[in-house]
Coordinates of C-alpha atoms in Angstrom, one line a residue:
Chain A
X1 CA 11.8 85.4 -38.6
X2 CA 11.4 88.6 -36.7
X3 CA 11.7 86.6 -33.5
X4 CA 15.0 85.1 -34.6
X5 CA 16.3 88.5 -35.5
X6 CA 15.4 89.8 -32.1
X7 CA 17.1 86.8 -30.5
X8 CA 20.3 87.6 -32.3
X9 CA 20.3 91.3 -31.6
X10 CA 19.5 91.0 -27.9
X11 CA 22.2 88.4 -27.4
X12 CA 24.7 89.6 -30.0
X13 CA 27.5 89.6 -27.4
X14 CA 26.8 85.9 -26.6
X15 CA 26.8 85.0 -30.3
X16 CA 30.1 86.8 -30.9
X17 CA 31.7 84.9 -28.0
X18 CA 30.3 81.7 -29.3
X19 CA 31.7 82.3 -32.8
X20 CA 35.1 83.1 -31.3
X21 CA 35.1 79.9 -29.3
X22 CA 34.2 77.9 -32.5
X23 CA 36.6 79.6 -34.8
X24 CA 39.7 80.2 -32.7
X25 CA 40.4 76.5 -32.0
X26 CA 40.2 75.8 -35.7
X27 CA 42.3 78.9 -36.7
X28 CA 45.2 78.0 -34.5
X29 CA 45.5 74.6 -36.2
X30 CA 47.0 71.7 -34.3
X31 CA 48.1 73.8 -31.4
X32 CA 47.4 71.6 -28.5
X33 CA 48.5 74.3 -26.0
X34 CA 45.9 76.8 -27.1
X35 CA 43.3 74.0 -27.1
X36 CA 44.3 73.1 -23.6
X37 CA 43.8 76.7 -22.5
X38 CA 40.4 77.0 -24.1
X39 CA 39.2 73.7 -22.5
X40 CA 40.3 74.8 -19.0
X41 CA 38.6 78.2 -19.6
X42 CA 35.4 76.5 -20.6
X43 CA 35.4 74.1 -17.6
X44 CA 36.1 76.8 -15.1
X45 CA 33.4 79.1 -16.7
X46 CA 30.9 76.2 -16.7
X47 CA 31.4 75.6 -12.9
X48 CA 31.4 79.4 -12.4
X49 CA 28.0 79.6 -14.0
X50 CA 26.8 77.0 -11.5
X51 CA 28.4 79.0 -8.6
X52 CA 26.7 82.1 -9.9
X53 CA 23.3 80.6 -9.5
X54 CA 23.6 80.2 -5.7
X55 CA 26.0 83.0 -4.9
X56 CA 25.3 85.6 -7.6
X57 CA 21.6 85.2 -8.1
X58 CA 20.5 83.9 -4.7
X59 CA 23.1 85.7 -2.7
X60 CA 24.3 82.8 -0.6
X61 CA 28.0 82.8 -0.9
X62 CA 29.5 79.3 -1.2
X63 CA 33.2 78.7 -0.6
X64 CA 32.8 75.0 -1.0
X65 CA 31.8 74.3 -4.6
X66 CA 34.9 72.1 -4.9
X67 CA 32.8 69.6 -3.0
X68 CA 30.4 69.2 -5.9
X69 CA 33.1 69.6 -8.5
X70 CA 35.0 66.8 -6.8
X71 CA 32.0 64.6 -6.5
X72 CA 31.4 64.9 -10.2
X73 CA 35.0 64.1 -11.0
X74 CA 35.2 61.2 -8.7
X75 CA 31.9 59.7 -9.9
X76 CA 33.1 59.7 -13.5
X77 CA 36.5 58.3 -12.6
X78 CA 35.3 55.6 -10.3
X79 CA 32.5 54.4 -12.5
X80 CA 34.6 54.5 -15.6
X81 CA 37.6 52.8 -14.1
X82 CA 35.9 50.2 -12.0
X83 CA 32.7 49.4 -13.9
X84 CA 33.5 50.5 -17.5
X85 CA 30.6 53.0 -17.4
X86 CA 30.5 55.5 -20.3
X87 CA 31.4 59.0 -19.0
X88 CA 28.1 60.4 -20.2
X89 CA 26.3 58.1 -17.8
X90 CA 29.0 58.8 -15.2
X91 CA 28.4 62.6 -15.5
X92 CA 24.7 62.1 -15.2
X93 CA 25.2 60.0 -12.1
X94 CA 27.6 62.6 -10.7
X95 CA 25.0 65.3 -11.2
X96 CA 22.4 63.3 -9.4
X97 CA 24.8 62.5 -6.5
X98 CA 26.0 66.1 -6.2
X99 CA 22.4 67.4 -6.2
X100 CA 21.3 64.8 -3.6
X101 CA 24.3 65.7 -1.4
X102 CA 23.5 69.4 -1.9
X103 CA 20.0 68.8 -0.7
X104 CA 20.9 66.7 2.3
X105 CA 23.6 69.1 3.5
X106 CA 22.1 72.5 2.7
X107 CA 18.6 71.8 3.9
X108 CA 19.9 72.3 7.4
X109 CA 22.8 74.6 6.4
X110 CA 20.5 77.3 5.1
X111 CA 19.5 78.1 8.6
X112 CA 22.8 79.9 8.6
X113 CA 23.1 83.3 6.9
X114 CA 25.8 85.4 5.3
X115 CA 29.4 84.7 6.4
X116 CA 28.3 81.8 8.7
X117 CA 26.8 80.0 5.7
X118 CA 30.0 80.6 3.7
X119 CA 32.2 79.1 6.5
X120 CA 29.9 76.1 6.7
X121 CA 30.2 75.4 3.0
X122 CA 33.9 75.6 3.3
X123 CA 33.7 73.0 6.1
X124 CA 31.7 70.6 3.9
X125 CA 34.4 70.5 1.2
X126 CA 37.2 70.1 3.8
X127 CA 35.3 67.1 5.3
X128 CA 35.0 65.5 1.9
X129 CA 38.7 66.1 1.3
X130 CA 39.6 64.3 4.5
X131 CA 37.3 61.4 3.8
X132 CA 38.5 61.0 0.2
X133 CA 42.1 61.1 1.1
X134 CA 41.8 58.0 3.3
X135 CA 39.0 56.0 1.6
X136 CA 40.6 53.1 -0.3
X137 CA 37.6 52.6 -2.6
X138 CA 38.4 55.9 -4.3
X139 CA 42.1 55.4 -4.3
X140 CA 42.8 57.1 -0.9
X141 CA 45.9 59.3 -0.9
X142 CA 47.1 58.0 -4.3
X143 CA 44.0 59.2 -6.1
X144 CA 42.7 57.6 -9.3
X145 CA 44.5 57.5 -12.6
X146 CA 42.3 57.2 -15.6
X147 CA 43.2 53.9 -17.3
X148 CA 43.4 53.7 -21.0
X149 CA 42.5 50.3 -22.3
X150 CA 42.8 50.1 -26.1
X151 CA 39.9 47.7 -26.3
X152 CA 37.6 50.2 -24.6
X153 CA 38.5 53.3 -26.6
X154 CA 34.9 54.7 -26.6
X155 CA 35.0 54.9 -22.9
X156 CA 36.8 58.2 -22.6
X157 CA 35.8 61.4 -24.4
X158 CA 39.3 62.9 -24.3
X159 CA 41.6 60.0 -24.8
X160 CA 43.6 61.3 -27.8
X161 CA 46.3 63.6 -26.5
X162 CA 47.3 65.0 -29.9
X163 CA 43.8 65.9 -31.1
X164 CA 41.8 67.7 -28.5
X165 CA 39.3 69.3 -30.9
X166 CA 36.5 66.8 -30.4
X167 CA 36.7 67.1 -26.6
X168 CA 37.0 70.9 -26.9
X169 CA 33.7 71.1 -28.8
X170 CA 32.0 68.7 -26.4
X171 CA 33.0 71.0 -23.5
X172 CA 31.9 74.0 -25.5
X173 CA 28.5 72.4 -26.2
X174 CA 28.0 71.6 -22.5
X175 CA 29.0 75.1 -21.6
X176 CA 26.5 76.6 -24.1
X177 CA 23.8 74.3 -22.7
X178 CA 24.5 75.5 -19.1
X179 CA 24.8 79.1 -20.2
X180 CA 21.4 78.9 -22.0
X181 CA 19.9 77.2 -19.0
X182 CA 21.2 79.9 -16.6
X183 CA 19.9 82.7 -18.9
X184 CA 16.5 81.1 -19.1
X185 CA 16.4 80.6 -15.3
X186 CA 17.3 84.3 -14.8
X187 CA 14.2 85.4 -16.7
X188 CA 11.9 82.8 -15.1
X189 CA 9.9 82.9 -11.9
X190 CA 12.7 81.0 -10.3
X191 CA 15.2 83.7 -11.2
X192 CA 13.0 86.5 -10.0
X193 CA 12.4 84.7 -6.7
X194 CA 16.2 84.0 -6.2
X195 CA 16.9 87.7 -6.7
X196 CA 14.2 88.7 -4.4
X197 CA 15.7 86.4 -1.7
X198 CA 19.1 87.9 -2.4
X199 CA 17.9 91.5 -1.9
X200 CA 15.7 90.9 1.1
X201 CA 14.7 87.8 3.0
X202 CA 11.8 89.5 4.6
X203 CA 10.3 90.9 1.4
X204 CA 10.7 87.5 -0.2
X205 CA 8.6 86.0 2.6
X206 CA 6.1 88.8 2.5
X207 CA 5.4 88.2 -1.1
X208 CA 4.8 84.5 -0.7
X209 CA 8.2 83.0 -1.4
X210 CA 9.5 80.2 0.8
X211 CA 13.2 81.2 0.9
X212 CA 14.3 77.9 2.3
X213 CA 12.9 75.9 -0.7
X214 CA 14.2 78.3 -3.4
X215 CA 17.6 78.4 -1.9
X216 CA 17.7 74.6 -1.8
X217 CA 16.6 74.5 -5.5
X218 CA 19.4 76.9 -6.4
X219 CA 22.0 74.9 -4.5
X220 CA 20.9 71.6 -6.1
X221 CA 21.1 73.0 -9.6
X222 CA 24.4 74.7 -8.8
X223 CA 25.8 71.5 -7.5
X224 CA 24.7 69.5 -10.5
X225 CA 26.4 72.0 -12.9
X226 CA 29.5 71.9 -10.8
X227 CA 29.5 68.1 -11.1
X228 CA 29.3 68.3 -14.9
X229 CA 32.4 70.5 -14.7
X230 CA 34.1 68.0 -12.5
X231 CA 33.3 65.2 -14.9
X232 CA 34.8 67.0 -17.8
X233 CA 37.8 68.0 -15.8
X234 CA 38.7 64.4 -14.8
X235 CA 38.4 63.1 -18.3
X236 CA 40.8 65.8 -19.5
X237 CA 43.3 65.8 -16.7
X238 CA 43.1 61.9 -16.4
X239 CA 44.1 61.9 -12.8
X240 CA 42.2 62.9 -9.6
X241 CA 43.0 63.0 -5.9
X242 CA 41.5 64.5 -2.8
X243 CA 43.2 67.9 -3.6
X244 CA 40.2 68.5 -5.8
X245 CA 38.2 69.2 -2.7
X246 CA 40.5 71.9 -1.4
X247 CA 39.8 75.6 -0.9
X248 CA 42.2 76.4 -3.8
X249 CA 39.8 74.8 -6.2
X250 CA 36.7 76.4 -4.7
X251 CA 38.4 79.7 -5.0
X252 CA 38.9 79.3 -8.8
X253 CA 35.1 79.3 -9.3
X254 CA 34.7 82.3 -6.9
X255 CA 37.5 84.2 -8.7
X256 CA 36.3 83.7 -12.2
X257 CA 32.8 84.8 -11.4
X258 CA 33.7 87.7 -9.2
X259 CA 36.3 89.0 -11.7
X260 CA 33.9 88.7 -14.6
X261 CA 30.7 89.9 -12.9
X262 CA 28.8 88.3 -10.1
X263 CA 25.1 87.9 -10.8
X264 CA 25.6 88.2 -14.5
X265 CA 25.4 85.2 -16.9
X266 CA 28.3 86.6 -18.9
X267 CA 30.5 87.0 -15.8
X268 CA 31.9 83.5 -15.4
X269 CA 33.1 83.2 -19.1
X270 CA 34.7 86.6 -19.3
X271 CA 36.2 86.2 -15.8
X272 CA 37.4 82.7 -16.8
X273 CA 39.2 83.9 -19.9
X274 CA 41.0 86.7 -18.0
X275 CA 41.7 84.5 -15.0
X276 CA 43.2 81.5 -16.8
X277 CA 45.2 83.5 -19.4
X278 CA 46.7 85.7 -16.7
X279 CA 47.3 82.8 -14.4
X280 CA 49.1 80.8 -17.1
X281 CA 51.1 83.7 -18.4
X282 CA 52.3 84.6 -14.9
X283 CA 53.1 81.0 -14.0
X284 CA 55.1 80.6 -17.2
X285 CA 56.9 83.9 -17.0
X286 CA 57.6 83.9 -13.2
X287 CA 57.3 80.2 -12.4
X288 CA 61.1 79.8 -11.8
X289 CA 62.0 83.1 -10.2
X290 CA 59.0 84.3 -8.4
X291 CA 56.6 81.4 -8.0
X292 CA 53.6 82.4 -6.0
X293 CA 53.6 85.9 -7.3
X294 CA 50.5 85.1 -9.4
X295 CA 48.5 84.4 -6.3
X296 CA 49.5 87.8 -4.8
X297 CA 48.5 89.5 -8.0
X298 CA 45.1 87.8 -8.0
X299 CA 44.6 88.8 -4.4
X300 CA 45.2 92.4 -5.4
X301 CA 43.0 92.2 -8.5
X302 CA 40.1 90.8 -6.4
X303 CA 40.5 93.7 -3.9
X304 CA 40.5 96.2 -6.7
X305 CA 37.5 94.7 -8.4
X306 CA 35.4 94.4 -5.2
X307 CA 36.3 98.0 -4.1
X308 CA 35.9 99.8 -7.4
X309 CA 33.5 97.8 -9.4
X310 CA 31.7 95.1 -7.3
X311 CA 29.9 93.9 -10.4
X312 CA 33.2 93.0 -12.1
X313 CA 34.2 93.5 -15.7
X314 CA 30.7 93.1 -16.9
X315 CA 29.8 95.9 -14.5
X316 CA 32.3 98.2 -16.3
X317 CA 30.7 97.2 -19.7
X318 CA 27.2 97.9 -18.3
X319 CA 28.3 101.2 -17.0
X320 CA 29.6 102.3 -20.4
X321 CA 26.4 101.2 -22.1
X322 CA 24.2 102.9 -19.6
X323 CA 26.2 106.1 -19.7
X324 CA 25.9 106.2 -23.5
X325 CA 22.1 105.5 -23.3
X326 CA 21.7 108.3 -20.6
X327 CA 23.7 110.7 -22.7
X328 CA 21.5 110.0 -25.7
X329 CA 18.4 110.4 -23.6
X330 CA 19.6 113.7 -22.2
X331 CA 20.5 114.9 -25.7
X332 CA 17.1 114.1 -27.0
X333 CA 15.5 115.7 -23.9
X334 CA 17.6 118.8 -24.4
X335 CA 16.4 119.2 -27.9
X336 CA 12.7 118.7 -27.0
X337 CA 13.1 121.1 -24.1
X338 CA 14.7 123.7 -26.3
X339 CA 12.0 123.5 -28.8
X340 CA 9.1 123.7 -26.3
X341 CA 11.1 126.2 -24.2
X342 CA 10.3 124.4 -21.0
X343 CA 12.3 124.0 -17.8
X344 CA 12.7 120.8 -15.9
X345 CA 14.1 118.0 -18.0
X346 CA 15.7 115.4 -15.9
X347 CA 12.9 114.2 -13.6
X348 CA 15.2 112.2 -11.4
Chain B
X1 CA -20.8 93.2 6.5
X2 CA -18.6 90.3 7.5
X3 CA -15.3 90.0 9.3
X4 CA -12.3 88.9 7.2
X5 CA -9.8 88.8 10.1
X6 CA -10.5 88.3 13.7
X7 CA -7.8 88.9 16.2
X8 CA -8.6 87.5 19.7
X9 CA -6.6 88.0 22.9
X10 CA -3.3 88.4 21.2
X11 CA -0.4 88.6 23.5
X12 CA 3.2 89.0 22.5
X13 CA 6.1 89.2 24.9
X14 CA 9.8 89.7 24.4
X15 CA 11.3 88.3 27.5
X16 CA 9.8 90.4 30.3
X17 CA 8.7 93.2 27.9
X18 CA 5.1 93.0 26.9
X19 CA 4.6 94.3 23.4
X20 CA 1.0 93.4 22.9
X21 CA -1.4 92.5 25.7
X22 CA -4.7 90.8 25.2
X23 CA -5.5 92.7 22.0
X24 CA -8.8 91.8 20.2
X25 CA -10.4 93.4 17.2
X26 CA -11.9 92.6 13.9
X27 CA -11.2 93.7 10.3
X28 CA -14.3 94.0 8.2
X29 CA -14.5 93.0 4.6
X30 CA -13.8 95.9 2.2
X31 CA -13.2 98.4 5.0
X32 CA -10.2 100.4 6.0
X33 CA -9.2 99.7 9.5
X34 CA -6.4 101.7 10.9
X35 CA -4.2 101.1 13.9
X36 CA -2.8 104.1 15.7
X37 CA -0.9 104.8 18.9
X38 CA 2.1 106.5 20.3
X39 CA 5.6 105.3 19.5
X40 CA 6.3 102.0 21.0
X41 CA 2.6 101.1 21.4
X42 CA 3.1 97.8 19.7
X43 CA 1.6 98.5 16.4
X44 CA 4.3 97.0 14.2
X45 CA 4.6 94.0 16.6
X46 CA 0.9 93.3 16.1
X47 CA 1.5 93.5 12.4
X48 CA 4.3 91.1 12.6
X49 CA 2.1 88.7 14.7
X50 CA -0.7 88.7 12.2
X51 CA 1.6 88.2 9.2
X52 CA 3.6 85.5 10.8
X53 CA 6.9 87.2 11.3
X54 CA 6.5 86.6 15.0
X55 CA 4.7 83.7 16.6
X56 CA 2.4 85.2 19.3
X57 CA 2.7 84.0 22.8
X58 CA -1.0 83.5 23.1
X59 CA -4.2 84.5 21.3
X60 CA -5.6 83.6 18.0
X61 CA -5.8 85.2 14.5
X62 CA -8.5 83.8 12.3
X63 CA -8.9 84.5 8.7
X64 CA -12.1 84.2 6.6
X65 CA -11.1 84.1 2.9
X66 CA -14.8 83.4 2.1
X67 CA -18.0 83.7 4.1
X68 CA -17.9 80.2 5.5
X69 CA -14.3 79.3 5.2
X70 CA -12.3 79.7 8.4
X71 CA -8.6 79.4 8.7
X72 CA -6.5 79.7 11.8
X73 CA -3.4 81.6 10.7
X74 CA -1.8 82.1 14.2
X75 CA 1.9 81.5 13.9
X76 CA 1.8 80.3 10.3
X77 CA 4.9 81.1 8.2
X78 CA 4.7 84.4 6.4
X79 CA 4.9 83.0 2.9
X80 CA 1.9 80.7 3.6
X81 CA -0.1 83.6 5.0
X82 CA 0.7 85.6 1.9
X83 CA -0.5 82.8 -0.4
X84 CA -3.7 82.7 1.6
X85 CA -4.2 86.4 0.7
X86 CA -2.7 88.6 3.4
X87 CA 0.2 90.8 2.2
X88 CA 2.1 93.5 4.1
X89 CA 4.5 96.3 3.4
X90 CA 7.3 97.4 5.6
X91 CA 7.7 100.5 7.8
X92 CA 11.4 100.7 6.8
X93 CA 11.0 100.3 3.1
X94 CA 12.7 97.3 1.7
X95 CA 13.0 98.0 -2.0
X96 CA 14.8 95.2 -3.9
X97 CA 17.6 97.6 -4.8
X98 CA 19.4 95.8 -7.6
X99 CA 16.1 95.2 -9.4
X100 CA 14.2 97.6 -11.5
X101 CA 10.8 98.9 -10.4
X102 CA 9.1 96.6 -12.8
X103 CA 11.1 93.6 -11.6
X104 CA 10.2 94.5 -8.0
X105 CA 6.5 94.3 -8.8
X106 CA 6.9 91.2 -11.0
X107 CA 8.5 89.4 -8.1
X108 CA 5.2 89.8 -6.3
X109 CA 3.1 89.1 -9.4
X110 CA 4.7 85.6 -9.8
X111 CA 2.7 84.4 -6.8
X112 CA -0.3 83.5 -9.0
X113 CA 1.5 82.7 -12.3
X114 CA 4.5 80.8 -13.5
X115 CA 4.9 82.6 -16.8
X116 CA 7.1 85.6 -17.1
X117 CA 4.9 87.3 -19.7
X118 CA 1.8 87.1 -17.6
X119 CA 3.7 88.4 -14.5
X120 CA 5.0 91.3 -16.6
X121 CA 1.5 92.1 -17.9
X122 CA 0.1 92.1 -14.3
X123 CA 3.0 94.2 -13.1
X124 CA 2.4 96.8 -15.8
X125 CA -1.2 97.0 -14.9
X126 CA -0.3 97.6 -11.3
X127 CA 2.4 100.1 -12.1
X128 CA -0.3 102.0 -14.1
X129 CA -2.7 101.9 -11.1
X130 CA -0.1 103.2 -8.7
X131 CA 1.3 105.8 -11.0
X132 CA 4.8 104.3 -11.4
X133 CA 4.8 103.6 -15.2
X134 CA 7.3 106.4 -15.8
X135 CA 9.8 104.8 -13.3
X136 CA 9.4 101.3 -14.7
X137 CA 13.1 100.8 -15.7
X138 CA 14.6 102.6 -12.8
X139 CA 16.7 100.6 -10.4
X140 CA 15.3 100.2 -6.9
X141 CA 18.3 101.9 -5.3
X142 CA 17.9 105.1 -7.4
X143 CA 14.4 105.9 -6.1
X144 CA 13.2 108.6 -3.7
X145 CA 11.5 107.7 -0.5
X146 CA 8.1 108.5 -1.8
X147 CA 8.7 106.3 -4.9
X148 CA 10.0 103.5 -2.7
X149 CA 6.9 103.6 -0.5
X150 CA 4.8 103.4 -3.7
X151 CA 6.8 100.4 -5.0
X152 CA 6.3 98.8 -1.6
X153 CA 2.5 99.1 -2.1
X154 CA 2.7 98.1 -5.7
X155 CA 4.7 95.0 -4.9
X156 CA 2.3 93.9 -2.2
X157 CA -0.7 94.6 -4.5
X158 CA 0.9 92.4 -7.2
X159 CA 0.3 89.4 -5.0
X160 CA -3.4 90.1 -5.4
X161 CA -4.2 90.1 -1.7
X162 CA -7.6 90.0 0.0
X163 CA -6.2 92.0 2.9
X164 CA -3.5 94.6 2.3
X165 CA -1.6 95.6 5.4
X166 CA 0.3 98.9 5.1
X167 CA 2.9 99.8 7.8
X168 CA 3.4 103.6 7.9
X169 CA 3.2 104.0 4.2
X170 CA 3.1 107.8 4.6
X171 CA 5.8 108.5 7.1
X172 CA 8.5 110.8 5.7
X173 CA 6.4 112.1 2.8
X174 CA 5.5 115.7 2.1
X175 CA 1.9 117.0 1.9
X176 CA 1.4 116.4 -1.8
X177 CA 2.8 112.9 -1.6
X178 CA 0.6 112.1 1.3
X179 CA -2.4 113.3 -0.7
X180 CA -1.4 111.0 -3.5
X181 CA -1.1 108.0 -1.2
X182 CA -4.5 108.8 0.4
X183 CA -6.1 108.9 -3.0
X184 CA -4.5 105.6 -3.9
X185 CA -5.7 104.0 -0.7
X186 CA -9.3 105.2 -1.4
X187 CA -9.1 104.0 -4.9
X188 CA -8.1 100.6 -3.7
X189 CA -10.9 100.5 -1.2
X190 CA -13.4 101.4 -3.9
X191 CA -12.2 98.4 -5.9
X192 CA -13.1 96.2 -3.0
X193 CA -9.7 95.9 -1.2
X194 CA -9.7 95.4 2.5
X195 CA -6.9 97.4 4.2
X196 CA -5.3 97.4 7.6
X197 CA -3.1 100.5 8.0
X198 CA -0.7 101.5 10.7
X199 CA -0.1 105.3 10.6
X200 CA 1.1 108.2 12.6
X201 CA -0.2 111.1 10.6
X202 CA -3.7 111.8 11.9
X203 CA -4.7 114.2 9.3
X204 CA -4.1 111.6 6.7
X205 CA -5.6 108.6 8.5
X206 CA -8.7 110.0 10.1
X207 CA -10.6 111.0 6.9
X208 CA -10.1 107.7 5.1
X209 CA -10.6 105.2 7.9
X210 CA -13.8 103.3 8.5
X211 CA -12.6 102.2 11.9
X212 CA -9.8 103.2 14.1
X213 CA -8.1 101.0 16.8
X214 CA -5.9 102.7 19.3
X215 CA -3.0 100.9 21.0
X216 CA -1.1 102.3 23.9
X217 CA 1.7 100.4 25.8
X218 CA 0.6 97.2 24.1
X219 CA -3.1 97.4 25.1
X220 CA -6.1 98.4 23.1
X221 CA -7.5 101.5 24.7
X222 CA -10.2 102.4 22.2
X223 CA -11.9 101.3 19.0
X224 CA -14.5 103.1 16.9
X225 CA -15.2 105.5 14.2
X226 CA -12.7 108.3 13.6
X227 CA -15.0 110.9 15.2
X228 CA -15.4 108.8 18.4
X229 CA -11.7 108.3 18.6
X230 CA -10.9 112.0 18.2
X231 CA -13.1 112.8 21.2
X232 CA -12.0 109.9 23.3
X233 CA -10.5 110.9 26.6
X234 CA -8.2 107.9 26.9
X235 CA -6.8 108.5 23.5
X236 CA -6.0 112.1 24.1
X237 CA -4.4 111.2 27.4
X238 CA -2.3 108.5 25.7
X239 CA -1.1 111.0 23.1
X240 CA -0.6 114.1 25.3
X241 CA 0.3 112.5 28.7
X242 CA -1.6 113.0 31.9
X243 CA -0.2 116.4 32.7
X244 CA -1.1 118.1 29.5
X245 CA -4.4 116.3 29.4
X246 CA -5.3 117.9 32.7
X247 CA -4.2 121.3 31.5
X248 CA -6.3 121.0 28.3
X249 CA -9.3 120.2 30.5
X250 CA -8.9 123.3 32.6
X251 CA -8.8 125.8 29.7

């Protein structure tokens, strides 16, 4: 009982968020628009969590996560359309293919460091985009349209356009699963090793970590999570073409995580809420007169975040909490100092 | 007394530059061996060769984890050497700056356990031992140089090494801080730790070493007890230069 209480107190922020995500869709009634928005927020946040593993925790910036997102989406679409495979199985297959691809590519790619690695990941997704745009098996330039066959209604999770609640809650459940996984990883040996690699390659090696292996593990997990996001996305959007591999899509996952807080499990979800709501509002308000302005504003926003608070919005929260804690500490120290009439105090 | 590491004819070249030439010496079990020499003598290069950061051009490093167990560690990757029981610290401190002191040490402690709670327990024990308990929740980037050097040692200790290699762990510290580190090193030795230390500060290193090895221009010029080294002509020459050495003889 005490343990459960502690769990709630330590993660109160997560539980408040979860409660909001459960209640808000019900509260707005049959408002498909709001449901749409929440589903997109959750999908982007889910992939953002994946991106966070490799780029936030392990410090290897990837600009090519659209590759794994796209693989997940295409796997579900192709298997469902051509072979009537249930999307759950399709998503699992997508995860495995994405992880295998991540292993094959990155085992060599991790010889590169920093910016060079980032550029190489970008190249990977661009190569996939070119291949998928001419490969007839996956629809080539036309892409794949998810077919709805009435006799096979169980095949697609998100087939009913008017009622999105079931799909919304499926997405939410998967996001929660990914979130919990990331949180557990952060506090495990793996998480500590990833962070050590991020902070210093040499130290990691000197304390017995094989950086190559742990980076590959991070990338494989990250790719598998991105593939889940892709699988959800294609079922919801019901159409996929090679655009899904483009830099624009990769950048969404970078944006939501960097905005919310890189290297923080809460980052992607907070960032995703802000990103998608802002993006949609600007597109709807300015779409006719000043289309493209939203991209400019996001560019500026990212510059502001990176310059003033590299840890994103969660960084601002953390600062506030820390400052309050420090003030309390100082106040208590001041009282003890006054009573014992000693000098010193702050030992920093 | 047995040897735990044997370095034989180690040579390391960077292009035409010879950083270590034909260096041989032993590190005895449960002893403090220190490596001294003027700037650019090749001390850190030797360190890097032993710990696998560099692959030596020729020569051999042999490690005896137990009496009759012999492992050739020449040119092995650093993380493997660490798993075998040889851990180093860095001359230019590399604190994991976005992690707390405790997390820094825990990262090392995970080498022999997969469980977070066990790693934390071990880390707390080592923090106690190195006098860092007070700073447990401080972020790495907020520490002073002295604290960083201490974290460096604590993190290395957390991997439970047979041989601990310290690279200038006292440089840039004040007198009191140097005393603290000296005491820490002696405490470690008493608990059966073998140490190889690179150091510049003679007052600190001479009283605690069991054996001193002197490098100059990449070559070993002397080896022996601290007293022998202090009176060795070649060593004085290497430190003061020929001219001043001659002057000091005259007076």
